[in-house]
PDB file of C-alpha atoms in Angstrom:
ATOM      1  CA  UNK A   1     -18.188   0.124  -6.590  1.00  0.00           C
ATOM      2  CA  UNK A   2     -15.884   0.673  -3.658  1.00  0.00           C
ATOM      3  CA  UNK A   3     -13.217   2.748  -3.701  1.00  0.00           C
ATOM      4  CA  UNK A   4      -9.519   1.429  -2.107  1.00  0.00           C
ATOM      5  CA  UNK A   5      -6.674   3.610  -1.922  1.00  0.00           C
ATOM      6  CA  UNK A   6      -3.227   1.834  -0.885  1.00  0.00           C
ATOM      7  CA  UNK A   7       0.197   2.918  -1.414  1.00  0.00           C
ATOM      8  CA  UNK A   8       3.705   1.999  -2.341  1.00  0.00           C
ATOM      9  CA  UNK A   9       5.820   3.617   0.562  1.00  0.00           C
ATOM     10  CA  UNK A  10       9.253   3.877  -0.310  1.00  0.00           C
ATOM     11  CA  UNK A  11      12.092   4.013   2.293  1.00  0.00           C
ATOM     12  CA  UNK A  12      15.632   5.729   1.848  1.00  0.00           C
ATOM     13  CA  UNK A  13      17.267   2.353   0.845  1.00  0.00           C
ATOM     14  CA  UNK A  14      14.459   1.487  -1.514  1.00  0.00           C
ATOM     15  CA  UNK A  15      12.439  -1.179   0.664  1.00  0.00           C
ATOM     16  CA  UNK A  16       8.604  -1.290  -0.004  1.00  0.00           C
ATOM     17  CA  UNK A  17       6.204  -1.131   3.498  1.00  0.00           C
ATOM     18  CA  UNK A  18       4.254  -4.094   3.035  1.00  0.00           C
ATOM     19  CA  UNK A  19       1.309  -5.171   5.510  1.00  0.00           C
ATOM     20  CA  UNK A  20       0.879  -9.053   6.617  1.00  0.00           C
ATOM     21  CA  UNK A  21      -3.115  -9.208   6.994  1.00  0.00           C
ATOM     22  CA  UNK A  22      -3.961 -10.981  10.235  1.00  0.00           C
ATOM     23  CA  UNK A  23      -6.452 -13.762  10.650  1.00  0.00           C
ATOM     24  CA  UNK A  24      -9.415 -11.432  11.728  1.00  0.00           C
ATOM     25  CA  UNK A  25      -9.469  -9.525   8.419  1.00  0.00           C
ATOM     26  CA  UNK A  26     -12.727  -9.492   6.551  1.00  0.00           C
ATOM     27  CA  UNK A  27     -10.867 -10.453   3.629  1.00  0.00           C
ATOM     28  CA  UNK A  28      -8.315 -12.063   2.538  1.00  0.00           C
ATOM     29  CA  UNK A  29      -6.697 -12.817   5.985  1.00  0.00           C
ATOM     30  CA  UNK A  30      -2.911 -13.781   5.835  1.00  0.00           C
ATOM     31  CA  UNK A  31      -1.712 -12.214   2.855  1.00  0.00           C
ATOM     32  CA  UNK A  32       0.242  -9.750   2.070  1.00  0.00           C
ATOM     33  CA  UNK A  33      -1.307  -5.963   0.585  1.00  0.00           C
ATOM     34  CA  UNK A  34      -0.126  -2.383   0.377  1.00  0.00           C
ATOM     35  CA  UNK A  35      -1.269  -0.161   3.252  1.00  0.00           C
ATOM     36  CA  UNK A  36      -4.879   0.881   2.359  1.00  0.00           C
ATOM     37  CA  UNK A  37      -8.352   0.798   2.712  1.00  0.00           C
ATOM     38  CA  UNK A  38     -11.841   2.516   1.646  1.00  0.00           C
ATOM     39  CA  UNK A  39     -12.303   5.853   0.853  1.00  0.00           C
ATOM     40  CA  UNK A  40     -14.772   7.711   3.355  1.00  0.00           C
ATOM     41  CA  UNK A  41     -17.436   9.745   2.241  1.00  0.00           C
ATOM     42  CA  UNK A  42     -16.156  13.685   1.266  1.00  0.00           C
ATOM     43  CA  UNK A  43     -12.291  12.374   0.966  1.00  0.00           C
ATOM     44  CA  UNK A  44     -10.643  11.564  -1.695  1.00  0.00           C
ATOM     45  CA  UNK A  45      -8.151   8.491  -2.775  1.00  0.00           C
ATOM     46  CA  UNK A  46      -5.293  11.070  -2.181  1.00  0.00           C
ATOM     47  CA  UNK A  47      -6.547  11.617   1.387  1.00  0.00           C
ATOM     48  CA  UNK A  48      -7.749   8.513   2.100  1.00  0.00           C
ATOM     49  CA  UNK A  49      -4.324   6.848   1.213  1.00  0.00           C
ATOM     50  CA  UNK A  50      -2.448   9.012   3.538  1.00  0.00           C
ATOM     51  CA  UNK A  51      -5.054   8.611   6.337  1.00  0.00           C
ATOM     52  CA  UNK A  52      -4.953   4.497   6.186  1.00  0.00           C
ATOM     53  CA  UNK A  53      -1.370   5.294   6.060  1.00  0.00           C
ATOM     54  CA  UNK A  54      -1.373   7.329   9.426  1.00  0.00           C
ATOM     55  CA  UNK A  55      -3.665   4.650  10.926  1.00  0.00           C
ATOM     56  CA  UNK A  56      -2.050   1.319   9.938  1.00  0.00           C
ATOM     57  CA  UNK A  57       1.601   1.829  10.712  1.00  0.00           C
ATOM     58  CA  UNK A  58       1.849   5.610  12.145  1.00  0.00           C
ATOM     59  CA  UNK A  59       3.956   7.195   9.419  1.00  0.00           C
ATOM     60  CA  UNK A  60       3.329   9.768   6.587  1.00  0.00           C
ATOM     61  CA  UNK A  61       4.689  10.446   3.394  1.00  0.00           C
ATOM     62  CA  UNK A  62       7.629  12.742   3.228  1.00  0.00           C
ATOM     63  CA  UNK A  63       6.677  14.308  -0.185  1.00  0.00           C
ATOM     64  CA  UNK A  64       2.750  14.231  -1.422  1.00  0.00           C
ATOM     65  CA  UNK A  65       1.399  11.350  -3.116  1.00  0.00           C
ATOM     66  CA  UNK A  66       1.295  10.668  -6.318  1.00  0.00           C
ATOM     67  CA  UNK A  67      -1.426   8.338  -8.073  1.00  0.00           C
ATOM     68  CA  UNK A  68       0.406   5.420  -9.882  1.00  0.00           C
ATOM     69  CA  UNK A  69      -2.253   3.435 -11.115  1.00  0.00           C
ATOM     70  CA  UNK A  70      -5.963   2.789 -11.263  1.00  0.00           C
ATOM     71  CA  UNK A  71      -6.894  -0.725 -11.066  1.00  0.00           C
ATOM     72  CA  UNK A  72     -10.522  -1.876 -11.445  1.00  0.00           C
ATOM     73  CA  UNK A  73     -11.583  -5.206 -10.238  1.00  0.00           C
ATOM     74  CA  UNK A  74     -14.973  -5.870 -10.872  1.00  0.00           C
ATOM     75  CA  UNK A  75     -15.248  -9.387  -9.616  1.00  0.00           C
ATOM     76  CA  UNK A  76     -14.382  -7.637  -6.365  1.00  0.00           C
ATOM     77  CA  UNK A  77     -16.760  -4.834  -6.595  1.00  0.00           C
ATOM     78  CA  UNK A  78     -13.650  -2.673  -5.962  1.00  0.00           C
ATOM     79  CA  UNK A  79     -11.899   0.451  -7.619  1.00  0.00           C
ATOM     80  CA  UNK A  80      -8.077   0.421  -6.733  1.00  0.00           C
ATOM     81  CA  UNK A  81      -6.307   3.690  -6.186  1.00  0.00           C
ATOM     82  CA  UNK A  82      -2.309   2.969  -6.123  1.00  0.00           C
ATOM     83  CA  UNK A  83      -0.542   6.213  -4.950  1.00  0.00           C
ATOM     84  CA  UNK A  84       3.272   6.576  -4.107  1.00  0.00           C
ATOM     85  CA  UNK A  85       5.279   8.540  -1.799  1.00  0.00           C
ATOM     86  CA  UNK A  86       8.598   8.262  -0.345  1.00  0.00           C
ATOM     87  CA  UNK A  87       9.258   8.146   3.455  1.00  0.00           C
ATOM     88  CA  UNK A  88      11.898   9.569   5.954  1.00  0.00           C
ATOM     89  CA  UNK A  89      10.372   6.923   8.368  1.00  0.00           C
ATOM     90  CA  UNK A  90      12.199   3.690   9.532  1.00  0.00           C
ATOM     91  CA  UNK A  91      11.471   0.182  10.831  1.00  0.00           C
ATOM     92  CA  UNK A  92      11.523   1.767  14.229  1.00  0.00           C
ATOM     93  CA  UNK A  93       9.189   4.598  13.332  1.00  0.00           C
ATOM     94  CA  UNK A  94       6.495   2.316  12.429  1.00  0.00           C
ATOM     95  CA  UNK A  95       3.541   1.262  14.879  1.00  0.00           C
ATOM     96  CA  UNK A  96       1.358  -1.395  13.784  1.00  0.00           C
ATOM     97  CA  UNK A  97      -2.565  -0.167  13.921  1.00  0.00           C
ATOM     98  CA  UNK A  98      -4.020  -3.431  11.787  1.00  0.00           C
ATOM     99  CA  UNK A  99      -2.442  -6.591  10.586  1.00  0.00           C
ATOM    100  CA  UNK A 100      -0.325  -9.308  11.912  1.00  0.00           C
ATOM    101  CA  UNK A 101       2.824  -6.815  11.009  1.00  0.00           C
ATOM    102  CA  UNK A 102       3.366  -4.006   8.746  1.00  0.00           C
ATOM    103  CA  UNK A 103       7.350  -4.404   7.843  1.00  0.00           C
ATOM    104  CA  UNK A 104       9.758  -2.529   5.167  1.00  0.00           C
ATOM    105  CA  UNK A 105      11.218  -5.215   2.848  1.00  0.00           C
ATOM    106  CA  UNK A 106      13.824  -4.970   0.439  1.00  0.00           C
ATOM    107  CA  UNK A 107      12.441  -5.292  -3.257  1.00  0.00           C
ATOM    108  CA  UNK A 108      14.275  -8.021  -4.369  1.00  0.00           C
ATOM    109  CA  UNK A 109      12.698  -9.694  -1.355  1.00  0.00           C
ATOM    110  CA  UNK A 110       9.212  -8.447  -2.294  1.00  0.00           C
ATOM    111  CA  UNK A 111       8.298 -11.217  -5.399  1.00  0.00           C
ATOM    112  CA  UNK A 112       6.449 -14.423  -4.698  1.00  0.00           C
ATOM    113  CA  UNK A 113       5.076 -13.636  -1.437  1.00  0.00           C
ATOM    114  CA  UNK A 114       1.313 -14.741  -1.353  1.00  0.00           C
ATOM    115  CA  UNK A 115      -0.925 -10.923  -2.243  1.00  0.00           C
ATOM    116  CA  UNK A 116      -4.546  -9.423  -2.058  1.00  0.00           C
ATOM    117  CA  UNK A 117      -6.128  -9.664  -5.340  1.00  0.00           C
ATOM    118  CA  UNK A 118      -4.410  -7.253  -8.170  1.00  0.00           C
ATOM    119  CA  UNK A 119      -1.835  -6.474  -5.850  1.00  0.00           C
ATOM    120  CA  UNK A 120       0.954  -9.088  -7.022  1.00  0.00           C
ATOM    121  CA  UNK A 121       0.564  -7.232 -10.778  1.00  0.00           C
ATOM    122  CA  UNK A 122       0.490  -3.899  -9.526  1.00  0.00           C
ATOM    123  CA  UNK A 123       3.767  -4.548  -7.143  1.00  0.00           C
ATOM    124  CA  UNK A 124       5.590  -6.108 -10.153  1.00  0.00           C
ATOM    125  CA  UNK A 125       4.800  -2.782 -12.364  1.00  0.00           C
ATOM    126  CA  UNK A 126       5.549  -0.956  -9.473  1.00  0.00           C
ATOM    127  CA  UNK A 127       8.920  -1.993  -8.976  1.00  0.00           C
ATOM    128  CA  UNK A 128      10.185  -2.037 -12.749  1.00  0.00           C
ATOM    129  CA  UNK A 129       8.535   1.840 -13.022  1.00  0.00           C
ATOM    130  CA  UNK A 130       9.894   4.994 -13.449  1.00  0.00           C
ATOM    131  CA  UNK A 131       8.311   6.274 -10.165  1.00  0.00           C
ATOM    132  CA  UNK A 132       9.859   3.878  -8.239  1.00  0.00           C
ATOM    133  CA  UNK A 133      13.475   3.881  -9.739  1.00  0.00           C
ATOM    134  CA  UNK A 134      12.932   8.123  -8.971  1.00  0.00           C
ATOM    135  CA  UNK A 135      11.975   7.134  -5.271  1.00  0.00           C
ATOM    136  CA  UNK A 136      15.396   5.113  -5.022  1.00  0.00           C
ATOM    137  CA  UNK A 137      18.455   5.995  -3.596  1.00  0.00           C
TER     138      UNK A 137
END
């Protein structure tokens, strides 16, 4: 199994940083997913979710993450780590490392748009949870 570890960054006004996957990724190009990727060898999800952080849009977490959720999808091959963190970062402060654009939307914007596998659920539980109603303003 691989190991993913994403996570639900939450601005000051609530928004959720959500990455649009360009054409070139190796899966499941032009859809939306968390900021994320594989765990490396002698790191774990924890680390690795704040790394891919740090590498896809240039922010970090202003408190430590917290796990949310473990989601396995074994039609995948995959093991989903789902941490959480707030951020003091900003639309501005973001730089896009990977993907066609990594953007903070409002949640009642977040709903309906087209996700990676598992992610759709997991934003849904996300969102009506008590760790994100304790990252909201």
């Amino acid at each position: 199994m691989i190991h993913i570890a994403c996570t639900f960054v939450v601005d000051r006004a609530g928004a959720l940083l959500l990455q649009l996957r360009d054409d070139k990724a190796p899966y499941y190009p032009n859809v939306w997913g968390l900021p994320g990727g594989s765990v490396e060898e002698g790191e774990t999800p924890a680390e690795a979710s704040v790394r891919e952080l740090w590498e896809e849009a240039s922010i970090s977490p202003s408190a430590p993450v917290r796990l949310f959720a473990r989601q396995e999808l074994p039609s995948e091959g995959r093991v989903k780590n789902y941490f959480y963190a707030p951020t003091a970062a900003t639309q501005s402060d973001v730089v896009l490392g990977e993907g066609a654009a990594m953007l903070f939307i409002p949640a009642a914007e977040v709903p309906g748009r087209p996700f990676t596998p598992g992610t759709a659920e997991m934003v849904a539980r996300f969102l009506s949870s008590a760790a994100y109603a304790s990252l909201r303003p």
